[in-house]
Amino acid sequence: MKIAVLPGDGIGTEIVAEAVKVLNVLDLDFEMETAPVGGAAYEAHGHPLPESTLNLAKQADAILFGAVGDWKYDKLDRPLRPEQAILGLRKHLGLFANFRPAICYEQLTHASSLKPELVAGLDILIIRELTGDIYFGQPRGRRTATDGHFPGAEEAFDTMRYSRPEIERIAHVAFQAARKRSKRVTSVDKANVLETFQFWKDVVTEVGREYPDVELDHMYVDNAAMQLVKAPKRFDVVVTGNMFGDILSDEAAMLTGSIGMLPSASLNAQNQGLYEPSHGSAPDIAGQGVANPLATILSAAMMLRFSLDQPEAADRIESAVRQVLAQGLRTADIHSEGTTQVGTRDMGDAVVAAITKTTIKS
Ligand code: NAD
C-alpha cells in the first residue's frame, strides 16, 4: 500500500506531521512518500500541482492531504493559485464522491452554536457529488445579453447539468454507505424549480428501488438548510449535488462546533481517495503550533477504512481521539473552562499515547 503525503501550505505541514506520526505507530505495512502541493509547490516548481506530485498521487492507493492556500497568492493568475491543485487532483483522479461526516462529540456539545440537546449524539454523513453540476457545466462565461430583462447588457452565466450515469453512481455510493449505518438516505434537490434536479430526483428514486432495505426521502435544499439547524438529528446519510453539497456540508460542519474536528474523503470508482481535513490552511495561525490536528488524524482514519481496507486500525484511531477528548485535552479552537489547552504536537502525542496504551492492554 502506498500513501502520497501532500502537506501543502499554512497549518497543512503541522497537522499532517501529526497524522503521519499516528499512522506510523499503528505498525501497518505501507509506504509513505511526501510531495509539495499548492503554494509550496508553486514556490518549488512554478505550479501548484506539478507533474511529479500528480504522478505520485496517481500511483498511490490513497492521498493524505493537508490544506493549500495563502492570501499572498491571491494575485496570481487563477490556474497558478494553490487551490487549483485540489481541483486538478479531483479531475485527474476522477474523485466524484465527497464524504463529509458531521459528528458532534459528547465532550464538545457546548462548542456548537445550537443548543446541546439538538446536537448531542449528532452523526450525519453528507455525500456530495464532486465533479459535475454548475461548477463544471459548460458553457459558461461572460457575454452581451440578447434576451432576458436587460437585452444588450453585459451578463455572466454558468450551466447546471447532470447526466444519468453521474447521478446513478453517486446514488449507489449513498445507498451503500447507508447500509453500513442506519439505512436512511435523504436526497436533497430543488426539483420544484430546476429541471436538472427534477431529473436528479427521478434517477435517485430509480436507483433506490435496488435498495429496498434503505429508506429514501427527498427534501428541497431550502428546507434541508432549515432542518439542519432545527432538527439536525433527523438526518443520517444526505446525498446531493455539488453546489448544494458545498453549502450544506459547511453548515453541518458548524453544528459540531469546530471545523478543526472534521475529516473528509473524496473517492473515485476504484476506491482510491483523497483524505483531508474540511478546513483550509488557516494562515492566521500557521507556524504557531496551535492548530487542531484532529480533523487530519480522523481523515487518516477514514483513509484506512475506505481506501486501505484497514477498518480495525481506523477504529483504533477514532477511539483514541475520543479518549483524548475524554481526558479533557483541547487545542485552542475547542478549549473551554475546565479543560486543558494543548498545542498541535501535544495533541498528536496524546493520540499516539492512547493508541499505544490500547495496544499494550489488548
Ligand atoms: P480556513 O478554514 O483556513 O480558516 C477559517 C478559520 O478557522 C480561521 O480562523 C482558522 O484559524 C480556523 N481554523 C481552520 N482550521 C483550523 C484548525 N485545524 N485548528 C484551529 N483553527 C482552525 O479558511 P479561510 O481562512 O477562509 O482560508 C484560508 C486559506 O485556505 C485560503 O487561501 C483558502 O483558499 C484556503 N482553503 C483551502 C482549503 C483546502 O485546502 N481544502 C479549503 C478551504 C480554504
CSV table of C-alpha atoms and ligand atoms in Angstrom, one decimal:
chain,number,residue,atom,x,y,z
A,1,MET,CA,0.0,0.0,0.0
A,2,LYS,CA,1.3,3.4,-0.9
A,3,ILE,CA,0.2,6.7,0.6
A,4,ALA,CA,1.0,10.0,-1.1
A,5,VAL,CA,1.5,12.6,1.6
A,6,LEU,CA,0.8,16.2,0.4
A,7,PRO,CA,1.0,18.6,3.4
A,8,GLY,CA,0.5,21.8,1.4
A,9,ASP,CA,0.6,25.3,2.9
A,10,GLY,CA,0.0,27.1,6.2
A,11,ILE,CA,-1.0,24.7,9.0
A,12,GLY,CA,-1.0,21.9,6.5
A,13,THR,CA,2.5,20.8,7.3
A,14,GLU,CA,1.9,21.0,11.1
A,15,ILE,CA,-1.3,18.9,11.1
A,16,VAL,CA,-0.2,16.3,8.5
A,17,ALA,CA,3.0,15.7,10.6
A,18,GLU,CA,0.8,14.6,13.5
A,19,ALA,CA,-1.4,12.4,11.3
A,20,VAL,CA,1.8,10.7,9.9
A,21,LYS,CA,3.0,10.2,13.5
A,22,VAL,CA,-0.3,8.4,14.3
A,23,LEU,CA,-0.1,6.3,11.2
A,24,ASN,CA,3.4,5.2,12.0
A,25,VAL,CA,2.5,4.0,15.4
A,26,LEU,CA,-0.1,1.6,14.0
A,27,ASP,CA,2.7,-0.6,12.7
A,28,LEU,CA,1.0,-1.4,9.4
A,29,ASP,CA,2.7,-2.3,6.2
A,30,PHE,CA,2.6,0.8,4.0
A,31,GLU,CA,4.9,3.2,2.3
A,32,MET,CA,4.5,6.9,2.6
A,33,GLU,CA,6.0,9.4,0.1
A,34,THR,CA,5.8,13.2,0.5
A,35,ALA,CA,5.5,15.8,-2.2
A,36,PRO,CA,4.8,19.6,-2.4
A,37,VAL,CA,1.4,20.8,-3.4
A,38,GLY,CA,-0.4,24.2,-3.5
A,39,GLY,CA,1.7,27.3,-2.7
A,40,ALA,CA,4.6,25.2,-1.6
A,41,ALA,CA,4.7,23.5,-5.0
A,42,TYR,CA,4.3,26.9,-6.8
A,43,GLU,CA,7.4,28.1,-4.9
A,44,ALA,CA,9.4,25.0,-5.7
A,45,HIS,CA,8.2,24.1,-9.2
A,46,GLY,CA,6.3,27.1,-10.5
A,47,HIS,CA,2.9,25.2,-10.5
A,48,PRO,CA,0.5,24.3,-7.6
A,49,LEU,CA,0.2,20.7,-9.0
A,50,PRO,CA,3.5,19.8,-10.6
A,51,GLU,CA,3.7,16.7,-12.8
A,52,SER,CA,5.8,14.8,-10.2
A,53,THR,CA,3.2,15.4,-7.5
A,54,LEU,CA,0.3,14.4,-9.8
A,55,ASN,CA,2.2,11.2,-10.8
A,56,LEU,CA,2.8,10.3,-7.2
A,57,ALA,CA,-0.9,10.8,-6.4
A,58,LYS,CA,-2.0,8.7,-9.4
A,59,GLN,CA,0.3,5.8,-8.4
A,60,ALA,CA,-0.8,5.9,-4.7
A,61,ASP,CA,-3.7,3.9,-3.2
A,62,ALA,CA,-4.6,7.0,-1.1
A,63,ILE,CA,-3.6,10.6,-0.7
A,64,LEU,CA,-3.3,12.3,2.7
A,65,PHE,CA,-3.7,16.0,2.0
A,66,GLY,CA,-3.2,18.9,4.5
A,67,ALA,CA,-4.5,22.2,3.1
A,68,VAL,CA,-3.5,24.7,0.5
A,69,GLY,CA,-3.7,28.5,0.1
A,70,ASP,CA,-2.4,31.7,1.4
A,71,TRP,CA,-3.5,35.3,0.9
A,72,LYS,CA,-0.2,36.1,-0.7
A,73,TYR,CA,-1.1,34.0,-3.8
A,74,ASP,CA,-4.4,35.8,-4.4
A,75,LYS,CA,-2.9,38.0,-7.1
A,76,LEU,CA,-1.6,35.0,-9.2
A,77,ASP,CA,-3.4,34.0,-12.4
A,78,ARG,CA,-6.2,31.6,-11.4
A,79,PRO,CA,-4.5,28.5,-12.9
A,80,LEU,CA,-1.5,29.1,-10.7
A,81,ARG,CA,-3.3,29.6,-7.4
A,82,PRO,CA,-2.8,27.0,-4.8
A,83,GLU,CA,-6.5,26.0,-4.6
A,84,GLN,CA,-6.3,24.8,-8.3
A,85,ALA,CA,-4.2,21.8,-7.0
A,86,ILE,CA,-7.3,20.3,-5.3
A,87,LEU,CA,-9.5,20.8,-8.4
A,88,GLY,CA,-6.7,19.3,-10.5
A,89,LEU,CA,-6.4,16.2,-8.3
A,90,ARG,CA,-10.2,15.8,-8.3
A,91,LYS,CA,-10.3,16.0,-12.0
A,92,HIS,CA,-7.3,13.8,-12.8
A,93,LEU,CA,-8.2,11.1,-10.3
A,94,GLY,CA,-12.0,11.2,-11.1
A,95,LEU,CA,-12.8,11.8,-7.4
A,96,PHE,CA,-16.6,12.2,-7.7
A,97,ALA,CA,-17.8,11.2,-4.3
A,98,ASN,CA,-17.1,13.5,-1.3
A,99,PHE,CA,-17.8,12.2,2.2
A,100,ARG,CA,-18.2,14.8,4.9
A,101,PRO,CA,-19.2,13.3,8.3
A,102,ALA,CA,-20.5,15.8,10.8
A,103,ILE,CA,-20.1,14.2,14.2
A,104,CYS,CA,-20.7,16.1,17.4
A,105,TYR,CA,-18.5,14.5,20.1
A,106,GLU,CA,-20.2,14.3,23.5
A,107,GLN,CA,-17.5,16.4,25.2
A,108,LEU,CA,-17.9,19.2,22.6
A,109,THR,CA,-21.6,19.8,22.5
A,110,HIS,CA,-21.2,23.2,24.2
A,111,ALA,CA,-18.9,24.3,21.3
A,112,SER,CA,-21.9,24.1,18.8
A,113,SER,CA,-23.8,27.2,18.0
A,114,LEU,CA,-27.0,25.2,18.6
A,115,LYS,CA,-28.5,24.1,22.0
A,116,PRO,CA,-26.7,21.0,23.3
A,117,GLU,CA,-29.8,18.8,23.2
A,118,LEU,CA,-30.2,19.5,19.5
A,119,VAL,CA,-26.6,18.3,18.7
A,120,ALA,CA,-25.7,15.7,21.4
A,121,GLY,CA,-25.1,12.5,19.6
A,122,LEU,CA,-25.3,14.1,16.1
A,123,ASP,CA,-23.8,11.8,13.4
A,124,ILE,CA,-24.6,12.9,9.8
A,125,LEU,CA,-22.8,11.8,6.7
A,126,ILE,CA,-23.1,14.3,3.8
A,127,ILE,CA,-22.3,12.8,0.4
A,128,ARG,CA,-21.7,15.5,-2.1
A,129,GLU,CA,-21.2,14.8,-5.9
A,130,LEU,CA,-17.9,16.5,-6.6
A,131,THR,CA,-17.2,16.6,-10.4
A,132,GLY,CA,-20.4,17.8,-12.0
A,133,ASP,CA,-23.2,20.4,-11.6
A,134,ILE,CA,-23.0,24.1,-12.2
A,135,TYR,CA,-19.3,24.2,-11.0
A,136,PHE,CA,-18.1,22.3,-14.1
A,137,GLY,CA,-21.0,22.6,-16.6
A,138,GLN,CA,-20.2,24.2,-20.0
A,139,PRO,CA,-20.9,26.6,-21.5
A,140,ARG,CA,-20.0,29.4,-19.0
A,141,GLY,CA,-18.6,32.9,-19.3
A,142,ARG,CA,-19.5,36.5,-20.0
A,143,ARG,CA,-21.3,38.0,-22.9
A,144,THR,CA,-23.7,40.6,-24.0
A,145,ALA,CA,-27.3,39.6,-23.3
A,146,THR,CA,-29.5,39.1,-26.3
A,147,ASP,CA,-32.7,38.5,-24.3
A,148,GLY,CA,-33.8,38.5,-20.6
A,149,HIS,CA,-34.6,41.5,-18.5
A,150,PHE,CA,-31.8,43.7,-20.0
A,151,PRO,CA,-31.0,42.9,-23.6
A,152,GLY,CA,-27.7,44.5,-24.7
A,153,ALA,CA,-26.4,44.5,-21.1
A,154,GLU,CA,-23.2,42.7,-20.0
A,155,GLU,CA,-24.0,39.3,-18.3
A,156,ALA,CA,-22.4,36.2,-16.9
A,157,PHE,CA,-23.7,32.7,-17.0
A,158,ASP,CA,-23.0,29.1,-15.8
A,159,THR,CA,-24.6,25.9,-16.8
A,160,MET,CA,-26.2,23.4,-14.4
A,161,ARG,CA,-26.2,19.9,-15.7
A,162,TYR,CA,-26.1,16.3,-14.6
A,163,SER,CA,-26.1,13.1,-16.7
A,164,ARG,CA,-27.8,9.9,-15.7
A,165,PRO,CA,-24.6,8.0,-15.0
A,166,GLU,CA,-23.3,10.8,-12.8
A,167,ILE,CA,-26.4,10.7,-10.7
A,168,GLU,CA,-26.6,6.9,-10.6
A,169,ARG,CA,-23.1,6.4,-9.3
A,170,ILE,CA,-23.3,8.9,-6.5
A,171,ALA,CA,-26.8,7.5,-5.6
A,172,HIS,CA,-25.2,4.0,-5.3
A,173,VAL,CA,-22.5,5.4,-3.1
A,174,ALA,CA,-25.1,6.9,-0.8
A,175,PHE,CA,-27.3,3.8,-0.6
A,176,GLN,CA,-24.3,1.6,0.1
A,177,ALA,CA,-23.0,3.9,2.8
A,178,ALA,CA,-26.5,4.0,4.4
A,179,ARG,CA,-26.5,0.2,4.5
A,180,LYS,CA,-23.5,0.4,6.9
A,181,ARG,CA,-25.3,3.0,9.1
A,182,SER,CA,-29.0,3.4,10.0
A,183,LYS,CA,-30.3,2.7,6.5
A,184,ARG,CA,-31.8,6.1,5.7
A,185,VAL,CA,-30.9,8.4,2.8
A,186,THR,CA,-32.2,11.9,2.3
A,187,SER,CA,-31.7,13.2,-1.3
A,188,VAL,CA,-31.6,17.0,-1.4
A,189,ASP,CA,-32.7,18.7,-4.6
A,190,LYS,CA,-34.5,21.7,-5.9
A,191,ALA,CA,-36.9,19.7,-8.1
A,192,ASN,CA,-39.7,22.3,-7.8
A,193,VAL,CA,-37.7,24.8,-9.8
A,194,LEU,CA,-34.8,23.2,-11.6
A,195,GLU,CA,-35.0,20.7,-14.5
A,196,THR,CA,-31.6,19.3,-13.5
A,197,PHE,CA,-32.8,18.5,-10.0
A,198,GLN,CA,-36.2,17.0,-11.1
A,199,PHE,CA,-34.0,14.6,-13.2
A,200,TRP,CA,-31.7,14.1,-10.1
A,201,LYS,CA,-34.8,13.2,-8.0
A,202,ASP,CA,-36.2,10.8,-10.6
A,203,VAL,CA,-32.8,8.9,-11.1
A,204,VAL,CA,-32.2,8.7,-7.3
A,205,THR,CA,-35.7,7.3,-6.9
A,206,GLU,CA,-35.0,4.6,-9.6
A,207,VAL,CA,-31.7,3.6,-8.0
A,208,GLY,CA,-33.4,3.5,-4.6
A,209,ARG,CA,-35.6,0.6,-5.9
A,210,GLU,CA,-32.4,-1.5,-5.9
A,211,TYR,CA,-32.1,-0.9,-2.2
A,212,PRO,CA,-35.5,-1.8,-0.7
A,213,ASP,CA,-33.9,-2.1,2.8
A,214,VAL,CA,-32.9,1.6,2.7
A,215,GLU,CA,-35.5,4.2,3.4
A,216,LEU,CA,-35.3,7.2,1.0
A,217,ASP,CA,-36.8,10.6,1.3
A,218,HIS,CA,-36.5,13.7,-0.7
A,219,MET,CA,-36.1,17.3,0.5
A,220,TYR,CA,-35.8,20.6,-1.2
A,221,VAL,CA,-32.5,22.3,-0.4
A,222,ASP,CA,-34.1,25.4,1.2
A,223,ASN,CA,-35.9,23.1,3.6
A,224,ALA,CA,-32.8,21.0,4.2
A,225,ALA,CA,-30.8,24.1,5.2
A,226,MET,CA,-33.6,24.9,7.7
A,227,GLN,CA,-33.9,21.4,9.1
A,228,LEU,CA,-30.2,21.2,9.6
A,229,VAL,CA,-30.4,23.9,12.3
A,230,LYS,CA,-33.9,23.0,13.5
A,231,ALA,CA,-33.7,19.2,13.9
A,232,PRO,CA,-30.3,18.0,12.6
A,233,LYS,CA,-30.6,14.6,14.2
A,234,ARG,CA,-33.4,13.7,11.7
A,235,PHE,CA,-30.7,13.1,9.1
A,236,ASP,CA,-28.5,10.2,8.6
A,237,VAL,CA,-27.0,10.0,5.1
A,238,VAL,CA,-27.6,13.1,2.9
A,239,VAL,CA,-26.8,12.9,-0.8
A,240,THR,CA,-26.8,15.9,-3.0
A,241,GLY,CA,-25.2,17.7,-5.9
A,242,ASN,CA,-22.0,19.7,-6.0
A,243,MET,CA,-23.3,23.2,-5.2
A,244,PHE,CA,-25.9,22.3,-2.6
A,245,GLY,CA,-23.4,19.9,-1.0
A,246,ASP,CA,-20.8,22.6,-0.8
A,247,ILE,CA,-23.1,24.8,1.2
A,248,LEU,CA,-24.9,22.2,3.3
A,249,SER,CA,-21.7,20.4,4.4
A,250,ASP,CA,-20.2,23.7,5.7
A,251,GLU,CA,-23.5,24.4,7.5
A,252,ALA,CA,-23.4,20.8,9.0
A,253,ALA,CA,-19.8,21.3,10.0
A,254,MET,CA,-20.6,24.3,12.1
A,255,LEU,CA,-23.2,22.3,14.0
A,256,THR,CA,-20.4,20.3,15.5
A,257,GLY,CA,-18.6,23.3,17.0
A,258,SER,CA,-15.2,23.4,15.4
A,259,ILE,CA,-14.1,22.9,11.8
A,260,GLY,CA,-10.8,21.6,13.3
A,261,MET,CA,-12.6,18.3,14.1
A,262,LEU,CA,-14.0,17.4,10.8
A,263,PRO,CA,-12.4,15.0,8.3
A,264,SER,CA,-13.4,14.4,4.7
A,265,ALA,CA,-12.8,11.9,1.9
A,266,SER,CA,-13.1,12.2,-1.8
A,267,LEU,CA,-13.3,8.8,-3.6
A,268,ASN,CA,-13.2,7.6,-7.2
A,269,ALA,CA,-14.8,4.4,-8.6
A,270,GLN,CA,-11.8,2.4,-7.7
A,271,ASN,CA,-11.9,3.5,-4.0
A,272,GLN,CA,-8.7,5.5,-4.5
A,273,GLY,CA,-9.2,8.5,-2.4
A,274,LEU,CA,-8.0,11.9,-1.2
A,275,TYR,CA,-8.3,12.4,2.5
A,276,GLU,CA,-8.2,15.9,4.0
A,277,PRO,CA,-9.5,18.0,6.9
A,278,SER,CA,-12.6,20.1,6.0
A,279,HIS,CA,-10.8,23.3,6.9
A,280,GLY,CA,-8.3,25.4,5.0
A,281,SER,CA,-4.7,26.3,5.6
A,282,ALA,CA,-5.5,28.8,8.3
A,283,PRO,CA,-2.8,31.3,7.5
A,284,ASP,CA,-3.8,33.4,10.6
A,285,ILE,CA,-2.4,30.7,13.0
A,286,ALA,CA,0.2,28.9,10.7
A,287,GLY,CA,3.5,28.3,12.3
A,288,GLN,CA,2.3,28.9,15.9
A,289,GLY,CA,1.9,25.2,16.8
A,290,VAL,CA,-1.7,25.8,17.9
A,291,ALA,CA,-3.8,24.2,15.1
A,292,ASN,CA,-6.1,21.4,15.9
A,293,PRO,CA,-4.7,18.2,14.2
A,294,LEU,CA,-7.7,16.0,14.9
A,295,ALA,CA,-9.5,16.6,11.6
A,296,THR,CA,-6.4,15.4,9.8
A,297,ILE,CA,-5.9,12.5,12.1
A,298,LEU,CA,-9.5,11.5,11.6
A,299,SER,CA,-9.1,11.9,7.9
A,300,ALA,CA,-6.2,9.3,8.1
A,301,ALA,CA,-8.7,7.0,9.9
A,302,MET,CA,-11.2,7.4,7.0
A,303,MET,CA,-8.3,6.6,4.6
A,304,LEU,CA,-7.6,3.4,6.4
A,305,ARG,CA,-11.3,2.4,6.3
A,306,PHE,CA,-12.2,3.4,2.8
A,307,SER,CA,-9.1,3.0,0.6
A,308,LEU,CA,-6.7,0.8,2.5
A,309,ASP,CA,-9.1,-1.8,3.9
A,310,GLN,CA,-7.9,-1.5,7.5
A,311,PRO,CA,-11.2,-0.9,9.4
A,312,GLU,CA,-9.7,-2.0,12.7
A,313,ALA,CA,-6.9,0.4,12.5
A,314,ALA,CA,-9.4,3.1,11.7
A,315,ASP,CA,-11.4,2.2,14.8
A,316,ARG,CA,-8.3,2.4,16.9
A,317,ILE,CA,-7.6,6.0,15.8
A,318,GLU,CA,-11.2,7.1,16.3
A,319,SER,CA,-11.4,5.6,19.7
A,320,ALA,CA,-8.0,7.2,20.7
A,321,VAL,CA,-9.4,10.6,19.6
A,322,ARG,CA,-12.5,10.0,21.9
A,323,GLN,CA,-10.1,9.1,24.7
A,324,VAL,CA,-8.0,12.3,24.4
A,325,LEU,CA,-11.2,14.4,24.4
A,326,ALA,CA,-12.4,12.5,27.5
A,327,GLN,CA,-9.1,13.3,29.2
A,328,GLY,CA,-10.0,16.9,28.8
A,329,LEU,CA,-7.3,17.8,26.3
A,330,ARG,CA,-8.2,20.6,23.8
A,331,THR,CA,-6.5,22.8,21.3
A,332,ALA,CA,-7.3,26.5,21.4
A,333,ASP,CA,-10.2,26.2,18.9
A,334,ILE,CA,-12.2,23.8,21.1
A,335,HIS,CA,-10.9,24.9,24.5
A,336,SER,CA,-13.3,25.8,27.3
A,337,GLU,CA,-13.2,26.3,31.0
A,338,GLY,CA,-12.2,23.2,33.0
A,339,THR,CA,-10.3,21.6,30.1
A,340,THR,CA,-6.5,21.6,29.4
A,341,GLN,CA,-5.3,23.6,26.5
A,342,VAL,CA,-2.6,21.9,24.4
A,343,GLY,CA,-0.7,22.6,21.2
A,344,THR,CA,-0.7,20.7,17.9
A,345,ARG,CA,2.2,18.4,18.8
A,346,ASP,CA,0.9,17.6,22.3
A,347,MET,CA,-2.5,16.7,20.8
A,348,GLY,CA,-0.8,14.4,18.3
A,349,ASP,CA,1.3,12.8,21.0
A,350,ALA,CA,-1.7,12.2,23.2
A,351,VAL,CA,-3.5,10.4,20.4
A,352,VAL,CA,-0.3,8.3,19.8
A,353,ALA,CA,-0.2,7.5,23.6
A,354,ALA,CA,-3.9,6.5,23.6
A,355,ILE,CA,-3.3,4.1,20.7
A,356,THR,CA,-0.1,2.6,22.3
A,357,LYS,CA,-1.9,2.2,25.7
A,358,THR,CA,-4.8,0.3,24.0
A,359,THR,CA,-2.3,-1.9,22.1
A,360,ILE,CA,-0.5,-2.8,25.3
A,361,LYS,CA,-3.8,-3.6,27.1
A,362,SER,CA,-5.1,-5.8,24.3
B,1,NAD,P1,-9.7,28.3,7.0
B,1,NAD,O1,-10.5,27.0,7.1
B,1,NAD,O2,-8.3,28.1,6.6
B,1,NAD,O3,-9.8,29.1,8.4
B,1,NAD,C1,-11.0,29.6,8.9
B,1,NAD,C2,-10.8,29.9,10.4
B,1,NAD,O4,-10.8,28.6,11.1
B,1,NAD,C3,-9.5,30.6,10.7
B,1,NAD,O5,-9.8,31.5,11.8
B,1,NAD,C4,-8.6,29.5,11.2
B,1,NAD,O6,-7.6,29.9,12.1
B,1,NAD,C5,-9.6,28.5,11.8
B,1,NAD,N1,-9.1,27.1,11.6
B,1,NAD,C6,-9.1,26.4,10.5
B,1,NAD,N2,-8.5,25.2,10.7
B,1,NAD,C7,-8.2,25.1,12.0
B,1,NAD,C8,-7.6,24.1,12.8
B,1,NAD,N3,-7.2,22.9,12.4
B,1,NAD,N4,-7.4,24.4,14.1
B,1,NAD,C9,-7.8,25.6,14.6
B,1,NAD,N5,-8.3,26.6,13.9
B,1,NAD,C10,-8.6,26.3,12.6
B,1,NAD,O7,-10.5,29.1,5.9
B,1,NAD,P2,-10.0,30.6,5.3
B,1,NAD,O8,-9.4,31.4,6.4
B,1,NAD,O9,-11.2,31.1,4.6
B,1,NAD,O10,-9.0,30.2,4.2
B,1,NAD,C11,-7.6,30.2,4.4
B,1,NAD,C12,-6.9,29.7,3.1
B,1,NAD,O11,-7.2,28.3,3.0
B,1,NAD,C13,-7.3,30.4,1.8
B,1,NAD,O12,-6.2,30.5,1.0
B,1,NAD,C14,-8.3,29.4,1.2
B,1,NAD,O13,-8.4,29.5,-0.2
B,1,NAD,C15,-7.7,28.1,1.7
B,1,NAD,N6,-8.7,26.9,1.7
B,1,NAD,C16,-8.1,25.7,1.4
B,1,NAD,C17,-8.9,24.6,1.5
B,1,NAD,C18,-8.3,23.3,1.2
B,1,NAD,O14,-7.1,23.2,1.1
B,1,NAD,N7,-9.1,22.2,1.0
B,1,NAD,C19,-10.2,24.7,2.0
B,1,NAD,C20,-10.7,26.0,2.4
B,1,NAD,C21,-9.9,27.1,2.2
